[in-house]
PDB file of C-alpha atoms in Angstrom:
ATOM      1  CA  UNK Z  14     -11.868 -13.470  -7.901  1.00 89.00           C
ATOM      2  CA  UNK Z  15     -14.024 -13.202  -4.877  1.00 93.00           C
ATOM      3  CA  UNK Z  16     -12.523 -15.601  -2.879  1.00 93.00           C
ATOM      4  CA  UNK Z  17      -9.416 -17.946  -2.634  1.00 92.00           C
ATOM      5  CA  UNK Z  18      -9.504 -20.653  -0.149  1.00 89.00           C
ATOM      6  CA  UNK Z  19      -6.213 -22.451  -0.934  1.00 88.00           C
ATOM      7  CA  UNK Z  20      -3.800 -23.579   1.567  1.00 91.00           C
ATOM      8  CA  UNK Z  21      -0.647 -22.952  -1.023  1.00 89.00           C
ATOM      9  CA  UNK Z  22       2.770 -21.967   1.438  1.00 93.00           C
ATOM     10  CA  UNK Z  23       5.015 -21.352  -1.565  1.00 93.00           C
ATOM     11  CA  UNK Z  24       4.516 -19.965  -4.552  1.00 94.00           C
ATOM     12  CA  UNK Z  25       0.740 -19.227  -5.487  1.00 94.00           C
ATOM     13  CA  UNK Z  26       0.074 -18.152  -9.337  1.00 94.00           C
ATOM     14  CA  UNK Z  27      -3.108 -16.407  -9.717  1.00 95.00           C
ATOM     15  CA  UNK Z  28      -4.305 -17.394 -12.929  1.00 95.00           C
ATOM     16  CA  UNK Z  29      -5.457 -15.439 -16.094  1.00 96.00           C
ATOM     17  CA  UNK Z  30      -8.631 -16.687 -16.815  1.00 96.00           C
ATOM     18  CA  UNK Z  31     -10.450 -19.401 -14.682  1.00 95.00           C
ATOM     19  CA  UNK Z  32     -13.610 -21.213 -16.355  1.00 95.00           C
ATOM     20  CA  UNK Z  33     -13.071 -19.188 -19.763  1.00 96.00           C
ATOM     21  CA  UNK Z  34     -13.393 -15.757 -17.679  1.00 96.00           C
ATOM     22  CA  UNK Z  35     -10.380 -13.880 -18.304  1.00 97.00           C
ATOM     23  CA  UNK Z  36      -9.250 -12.642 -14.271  1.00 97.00           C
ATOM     24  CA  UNK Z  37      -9.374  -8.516 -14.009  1.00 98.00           C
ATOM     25  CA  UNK Z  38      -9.914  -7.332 -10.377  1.00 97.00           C
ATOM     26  CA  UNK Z  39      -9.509  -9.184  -7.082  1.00 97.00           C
ATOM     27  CA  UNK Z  40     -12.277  -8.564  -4.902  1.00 96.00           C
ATOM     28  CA  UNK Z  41     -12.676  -7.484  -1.162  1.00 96.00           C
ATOM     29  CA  UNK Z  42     -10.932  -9.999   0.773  1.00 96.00           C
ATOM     30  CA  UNK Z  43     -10.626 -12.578  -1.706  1.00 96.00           C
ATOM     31  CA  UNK Z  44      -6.973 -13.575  -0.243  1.00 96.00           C
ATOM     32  CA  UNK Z  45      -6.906 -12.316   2.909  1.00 95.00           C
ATOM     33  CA  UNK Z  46      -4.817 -14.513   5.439  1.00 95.00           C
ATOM     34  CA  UNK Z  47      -3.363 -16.399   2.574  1.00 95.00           C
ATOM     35  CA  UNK Z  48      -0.401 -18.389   3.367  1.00 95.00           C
ATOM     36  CA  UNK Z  49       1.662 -18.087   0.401  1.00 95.00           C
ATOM     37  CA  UNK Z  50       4.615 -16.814   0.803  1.00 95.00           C
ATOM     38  CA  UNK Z  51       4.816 -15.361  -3.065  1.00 94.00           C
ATOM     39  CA  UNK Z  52       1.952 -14.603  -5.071  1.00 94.00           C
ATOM     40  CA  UNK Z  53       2.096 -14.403  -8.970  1.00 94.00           C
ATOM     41  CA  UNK Z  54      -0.455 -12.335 -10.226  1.00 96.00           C
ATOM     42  CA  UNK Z  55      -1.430 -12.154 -13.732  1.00 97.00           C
ATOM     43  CA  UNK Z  56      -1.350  -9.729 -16.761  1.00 97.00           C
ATOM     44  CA  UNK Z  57      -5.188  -9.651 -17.465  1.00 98.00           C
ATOM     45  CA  UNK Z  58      -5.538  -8.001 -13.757  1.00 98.00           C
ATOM     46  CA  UNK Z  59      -6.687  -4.283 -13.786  1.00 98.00           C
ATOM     47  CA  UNK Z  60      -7.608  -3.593 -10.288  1.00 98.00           C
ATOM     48  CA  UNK Z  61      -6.869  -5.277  -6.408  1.00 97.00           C
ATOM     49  CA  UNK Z  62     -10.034  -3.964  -4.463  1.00 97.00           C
ATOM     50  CA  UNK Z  63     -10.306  -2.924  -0.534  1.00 95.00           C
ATOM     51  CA  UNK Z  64      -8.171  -5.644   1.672  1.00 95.00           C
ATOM     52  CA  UNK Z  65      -7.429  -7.669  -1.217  1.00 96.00           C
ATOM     53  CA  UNK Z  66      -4.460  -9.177  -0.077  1.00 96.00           C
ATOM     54  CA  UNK Z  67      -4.807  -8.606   3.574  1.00 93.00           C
ATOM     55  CA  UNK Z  68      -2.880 -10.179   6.482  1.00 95.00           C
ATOM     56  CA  UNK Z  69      -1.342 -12.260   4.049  1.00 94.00           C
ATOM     57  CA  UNK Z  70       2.094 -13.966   5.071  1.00 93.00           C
ATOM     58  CA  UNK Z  71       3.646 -13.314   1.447  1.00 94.00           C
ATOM     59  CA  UNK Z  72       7.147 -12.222   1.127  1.00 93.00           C
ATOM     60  CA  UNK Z  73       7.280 -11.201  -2.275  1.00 89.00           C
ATOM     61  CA  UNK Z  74       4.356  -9.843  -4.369  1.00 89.00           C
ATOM     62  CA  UNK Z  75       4.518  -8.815  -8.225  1.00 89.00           C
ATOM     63  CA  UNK Z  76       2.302  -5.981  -9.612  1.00 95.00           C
ATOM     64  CA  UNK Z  77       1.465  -6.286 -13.124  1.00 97.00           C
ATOM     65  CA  UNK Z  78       2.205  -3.895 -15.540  1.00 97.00           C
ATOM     66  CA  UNK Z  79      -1.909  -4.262 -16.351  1.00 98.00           C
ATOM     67  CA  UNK Z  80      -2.790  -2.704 -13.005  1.00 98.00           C
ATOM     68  CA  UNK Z  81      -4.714   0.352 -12.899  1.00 98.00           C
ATOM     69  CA  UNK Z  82      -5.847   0.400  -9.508  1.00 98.00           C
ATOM     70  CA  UNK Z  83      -5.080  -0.391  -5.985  1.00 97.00           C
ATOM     71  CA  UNK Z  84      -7.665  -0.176  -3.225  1.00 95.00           C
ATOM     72  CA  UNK Z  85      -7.974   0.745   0.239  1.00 91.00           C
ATOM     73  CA  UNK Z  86      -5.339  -0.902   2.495  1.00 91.00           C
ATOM     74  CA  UNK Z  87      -4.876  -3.849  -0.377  1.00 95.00           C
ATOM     75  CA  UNK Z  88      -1.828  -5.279   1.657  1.00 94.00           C
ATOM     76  CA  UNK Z  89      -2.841  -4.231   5.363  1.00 91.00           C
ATOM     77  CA  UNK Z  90      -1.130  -5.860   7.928  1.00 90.00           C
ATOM     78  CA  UNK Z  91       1.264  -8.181   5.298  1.00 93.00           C
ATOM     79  CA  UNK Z  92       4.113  -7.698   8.185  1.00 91.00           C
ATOM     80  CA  UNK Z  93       6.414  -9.248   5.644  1.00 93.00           C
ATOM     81  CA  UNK Z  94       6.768  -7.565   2.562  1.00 93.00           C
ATOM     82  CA  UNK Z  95      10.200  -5.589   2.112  1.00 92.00           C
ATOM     83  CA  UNK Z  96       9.916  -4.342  -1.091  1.00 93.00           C
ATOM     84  CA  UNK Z  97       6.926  -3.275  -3.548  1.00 93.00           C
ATOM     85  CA  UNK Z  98       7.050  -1.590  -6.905  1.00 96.00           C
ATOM     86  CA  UNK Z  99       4.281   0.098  -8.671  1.00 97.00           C
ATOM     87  CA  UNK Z 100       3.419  -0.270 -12.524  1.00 97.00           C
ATOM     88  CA  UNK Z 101       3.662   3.082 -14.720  1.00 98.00           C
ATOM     89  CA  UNK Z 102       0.139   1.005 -15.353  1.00 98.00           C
ATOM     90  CA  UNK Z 103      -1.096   2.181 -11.697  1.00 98.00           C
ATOM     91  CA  UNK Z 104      -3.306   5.396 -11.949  1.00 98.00           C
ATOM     92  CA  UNK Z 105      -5.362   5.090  -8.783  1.00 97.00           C
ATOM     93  CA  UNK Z 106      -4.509   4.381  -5.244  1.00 96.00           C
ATOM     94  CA  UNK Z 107      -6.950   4.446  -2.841  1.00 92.00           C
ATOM     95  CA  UNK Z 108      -5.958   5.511   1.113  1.00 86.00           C
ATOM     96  CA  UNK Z 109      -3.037   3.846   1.881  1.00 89.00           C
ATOM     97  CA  UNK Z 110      -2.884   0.484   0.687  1.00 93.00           C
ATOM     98  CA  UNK Z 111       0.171  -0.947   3.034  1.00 90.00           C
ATOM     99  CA  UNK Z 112      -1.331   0.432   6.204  1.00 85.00           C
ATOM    100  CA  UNK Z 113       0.285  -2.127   9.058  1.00 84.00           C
ATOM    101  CA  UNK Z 114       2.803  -3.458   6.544  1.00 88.00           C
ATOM    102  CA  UNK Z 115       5.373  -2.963   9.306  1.00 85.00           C
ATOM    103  CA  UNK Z 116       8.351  -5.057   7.589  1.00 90.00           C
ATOM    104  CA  UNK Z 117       8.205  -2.349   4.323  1.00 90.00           C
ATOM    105  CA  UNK Z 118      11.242  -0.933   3.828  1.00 91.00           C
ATOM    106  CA  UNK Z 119      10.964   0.486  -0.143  1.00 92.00           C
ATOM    107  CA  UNK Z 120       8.230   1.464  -2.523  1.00 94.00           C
ATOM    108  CA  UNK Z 121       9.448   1.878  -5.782  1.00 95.00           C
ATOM    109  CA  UNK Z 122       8.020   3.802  -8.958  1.00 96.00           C
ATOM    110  CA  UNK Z 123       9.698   4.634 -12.419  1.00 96.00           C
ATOM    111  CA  UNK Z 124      10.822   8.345 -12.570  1.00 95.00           C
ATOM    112  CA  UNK Z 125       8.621   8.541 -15.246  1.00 96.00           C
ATOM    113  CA  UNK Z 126       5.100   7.336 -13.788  1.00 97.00           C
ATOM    114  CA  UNK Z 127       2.503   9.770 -14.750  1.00 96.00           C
ATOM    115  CA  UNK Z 128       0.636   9.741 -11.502  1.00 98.00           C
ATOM    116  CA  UNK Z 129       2.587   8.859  -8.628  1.00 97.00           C
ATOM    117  CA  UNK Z 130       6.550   8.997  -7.731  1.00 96.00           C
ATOM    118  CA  UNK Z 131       8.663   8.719  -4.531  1.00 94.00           C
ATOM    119  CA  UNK Z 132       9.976  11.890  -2.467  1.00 92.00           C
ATOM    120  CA  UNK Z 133      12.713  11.785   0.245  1.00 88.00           C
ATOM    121  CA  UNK Z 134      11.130   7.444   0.591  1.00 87.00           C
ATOM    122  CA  UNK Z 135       7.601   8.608   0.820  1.00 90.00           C
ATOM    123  CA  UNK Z 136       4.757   7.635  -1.840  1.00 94.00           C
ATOM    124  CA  UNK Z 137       3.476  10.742  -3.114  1.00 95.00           C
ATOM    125  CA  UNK Z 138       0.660  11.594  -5.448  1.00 96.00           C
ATOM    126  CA  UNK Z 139       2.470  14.048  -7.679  1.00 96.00           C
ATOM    127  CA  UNK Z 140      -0.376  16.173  -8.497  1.00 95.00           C
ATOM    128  CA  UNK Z 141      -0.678  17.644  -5.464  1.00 95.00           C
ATOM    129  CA  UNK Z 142       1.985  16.353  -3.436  1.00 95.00           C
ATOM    130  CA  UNK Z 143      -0.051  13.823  -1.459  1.00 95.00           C
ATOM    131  CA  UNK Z 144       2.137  11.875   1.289  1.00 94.00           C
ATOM    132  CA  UNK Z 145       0.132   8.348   0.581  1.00 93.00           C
ATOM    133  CA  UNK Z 146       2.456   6.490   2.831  1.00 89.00           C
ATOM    134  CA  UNK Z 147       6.331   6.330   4.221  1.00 87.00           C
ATOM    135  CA  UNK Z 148       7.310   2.794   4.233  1.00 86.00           C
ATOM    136  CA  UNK Z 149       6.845   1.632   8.080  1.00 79.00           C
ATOM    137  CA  UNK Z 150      10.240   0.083   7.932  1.00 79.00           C
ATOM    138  CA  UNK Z 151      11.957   3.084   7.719  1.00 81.00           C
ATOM    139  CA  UNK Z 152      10.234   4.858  10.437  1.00 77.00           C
ATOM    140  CA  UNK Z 153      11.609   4.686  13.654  1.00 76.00           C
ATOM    141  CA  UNK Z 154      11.050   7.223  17.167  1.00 79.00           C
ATOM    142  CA  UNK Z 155      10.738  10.121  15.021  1.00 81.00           C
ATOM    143  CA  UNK Z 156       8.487  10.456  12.119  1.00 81.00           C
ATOM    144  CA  UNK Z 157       9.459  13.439   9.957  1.00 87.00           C
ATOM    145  CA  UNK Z 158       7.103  14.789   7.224  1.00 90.00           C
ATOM    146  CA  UNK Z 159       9.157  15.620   4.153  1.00 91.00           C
ATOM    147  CA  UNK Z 160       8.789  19.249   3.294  1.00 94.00           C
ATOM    148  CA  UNK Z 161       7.160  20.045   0.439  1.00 94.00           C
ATOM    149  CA  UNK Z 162       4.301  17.425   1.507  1.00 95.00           C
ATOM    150  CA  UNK Z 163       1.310  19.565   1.359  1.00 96.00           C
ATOM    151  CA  UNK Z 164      -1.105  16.681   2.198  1.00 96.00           C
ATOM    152  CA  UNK Z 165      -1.039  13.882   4.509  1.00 93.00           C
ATOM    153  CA  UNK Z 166      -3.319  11.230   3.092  1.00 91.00           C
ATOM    154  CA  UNK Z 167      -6.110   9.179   4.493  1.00 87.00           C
ATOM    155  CA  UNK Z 168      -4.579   6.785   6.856  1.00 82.00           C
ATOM    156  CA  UNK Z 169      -1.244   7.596   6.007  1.00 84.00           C
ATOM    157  CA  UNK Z 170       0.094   6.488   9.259  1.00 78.00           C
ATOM    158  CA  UNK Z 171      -3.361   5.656  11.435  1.00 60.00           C
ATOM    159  CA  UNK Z 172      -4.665   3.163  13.571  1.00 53.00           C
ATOM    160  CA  UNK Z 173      -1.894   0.093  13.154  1.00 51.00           C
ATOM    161  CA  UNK Z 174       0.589   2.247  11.786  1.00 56.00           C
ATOM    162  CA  UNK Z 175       4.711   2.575  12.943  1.00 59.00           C
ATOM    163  CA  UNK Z 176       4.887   3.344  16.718  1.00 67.00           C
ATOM    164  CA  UNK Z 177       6.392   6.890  16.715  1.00 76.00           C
ATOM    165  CA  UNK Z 178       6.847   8.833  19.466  1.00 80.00           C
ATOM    166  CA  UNK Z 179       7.802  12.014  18.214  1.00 83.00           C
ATOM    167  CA  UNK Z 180       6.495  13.858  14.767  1.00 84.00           C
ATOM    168  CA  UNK Z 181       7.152  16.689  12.968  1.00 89.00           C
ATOM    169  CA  UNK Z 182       4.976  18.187  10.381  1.00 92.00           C
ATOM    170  CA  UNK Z 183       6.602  21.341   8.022  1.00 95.00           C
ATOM    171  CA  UNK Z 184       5.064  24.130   7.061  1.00 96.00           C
ATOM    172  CA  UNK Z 185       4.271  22.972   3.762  1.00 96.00           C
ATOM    173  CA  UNK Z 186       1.854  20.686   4.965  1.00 96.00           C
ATOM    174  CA  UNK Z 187      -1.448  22.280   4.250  1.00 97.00           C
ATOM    175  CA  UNK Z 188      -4.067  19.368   4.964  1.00 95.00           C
ATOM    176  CA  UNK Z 189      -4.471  16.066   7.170  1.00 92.00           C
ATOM    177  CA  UNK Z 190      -7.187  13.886   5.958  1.00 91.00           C
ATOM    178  CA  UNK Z 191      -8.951  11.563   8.550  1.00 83.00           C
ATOM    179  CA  UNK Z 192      -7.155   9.347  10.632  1.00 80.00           C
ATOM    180  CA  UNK Z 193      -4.138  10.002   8.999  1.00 81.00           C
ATOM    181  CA  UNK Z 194      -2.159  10.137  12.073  1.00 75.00           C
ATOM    182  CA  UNK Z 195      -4.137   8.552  14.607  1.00 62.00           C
ATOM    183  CA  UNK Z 196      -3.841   6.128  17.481  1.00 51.00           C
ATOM    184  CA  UNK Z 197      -0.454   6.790  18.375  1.00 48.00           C
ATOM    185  CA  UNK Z 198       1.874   7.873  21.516  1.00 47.00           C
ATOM    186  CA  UNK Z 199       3.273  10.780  20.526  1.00 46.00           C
ATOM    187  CA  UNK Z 200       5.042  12.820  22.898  1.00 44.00           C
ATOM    188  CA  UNK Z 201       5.638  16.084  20.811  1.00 43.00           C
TER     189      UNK Z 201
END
């Protein structure tokens, strides 16, 4: 889908196949500043690209279990999604795809998801123990790094990210990729 120009409030179901083409990825921008305030996506989909769903005033969003991946700040500024979970399906997530979702409070994953899990509320990339995001609803004046984060990820917390005034970064941490922390008042 490239582009949705709908004007749906409520519930919006994406659907599986439009014209005989079954529906697999959701292109750059295709719903940003949609108005629904739930969005139904279907099984056939295999990958949300960059800004997919951005600035979007849904509530509550479904991931398929289809989904492999999840582009580049998919869900940026969607200031009202509390709660996300992401398929075993998911493989791939690019930067952080919530960046200015400042109503998040939970990301879920199964304990058994082969790529990415959740440590002390952060999204990690178990692999290498890649901090992809803390929910922004969680953080408040202090922003604390979980130890045993050895990377911050791209944009983990940049530009429109949780106003923090104070952060601390352990030991563990080995690299920061760009603008992972950026823009921000920090007075430590």
């Amino acid at each position: 889908i490239k582009k949705y120009v709908g004007t749906e409030t409520g519930v919006l179901t994406v659907p599986s196949t439009i014209d005989g083409y079954k529906i697999t990825k959701i292109g750059e921008e295709a719903f940003s500043y949609c108005p629904a305030s739930k969005i139904v996506l279907p099984d056939t989909l295999l990958e949300l690209e960059y800004q997919a769903f951005n600035y979007c005033d849904m509530t509550e969003l479904v991931l398929p279990e289809s989904l492999i991946k999840i582009g580049d700040w998919a869900f940026s500024g969607c200031r009202d999604i509390v709660n996300i979970h992401i398929p075993d399906s998911v493989t791939e997530i690019a930067g952080n795809p919530f960046y200015g979702c400042h109503g998040l409070k939970r990301i879920t994953v199964s304990e058994s998801h082969p790529v990415f899990g959740i440590y002390q509320n952060a999204l990690i990339q178990k692999s290498n123990y890649k901090l992809i995001t803390i929910p922004f609803g969680l953080i408040g004046d202090t922003l604390t790094i979980p130890d045993g984060i050895r990377i911050i990820g791209d944009c983990a917390f940049g530009y429109s990210g949780p106003d923090f005034t104070k952060l601390i970064i352990p030991d563990s941490v080995e690299e920061i990729e760009s603008h992972a922390i950026n823009n921000h008042r920090q007075d430590e």
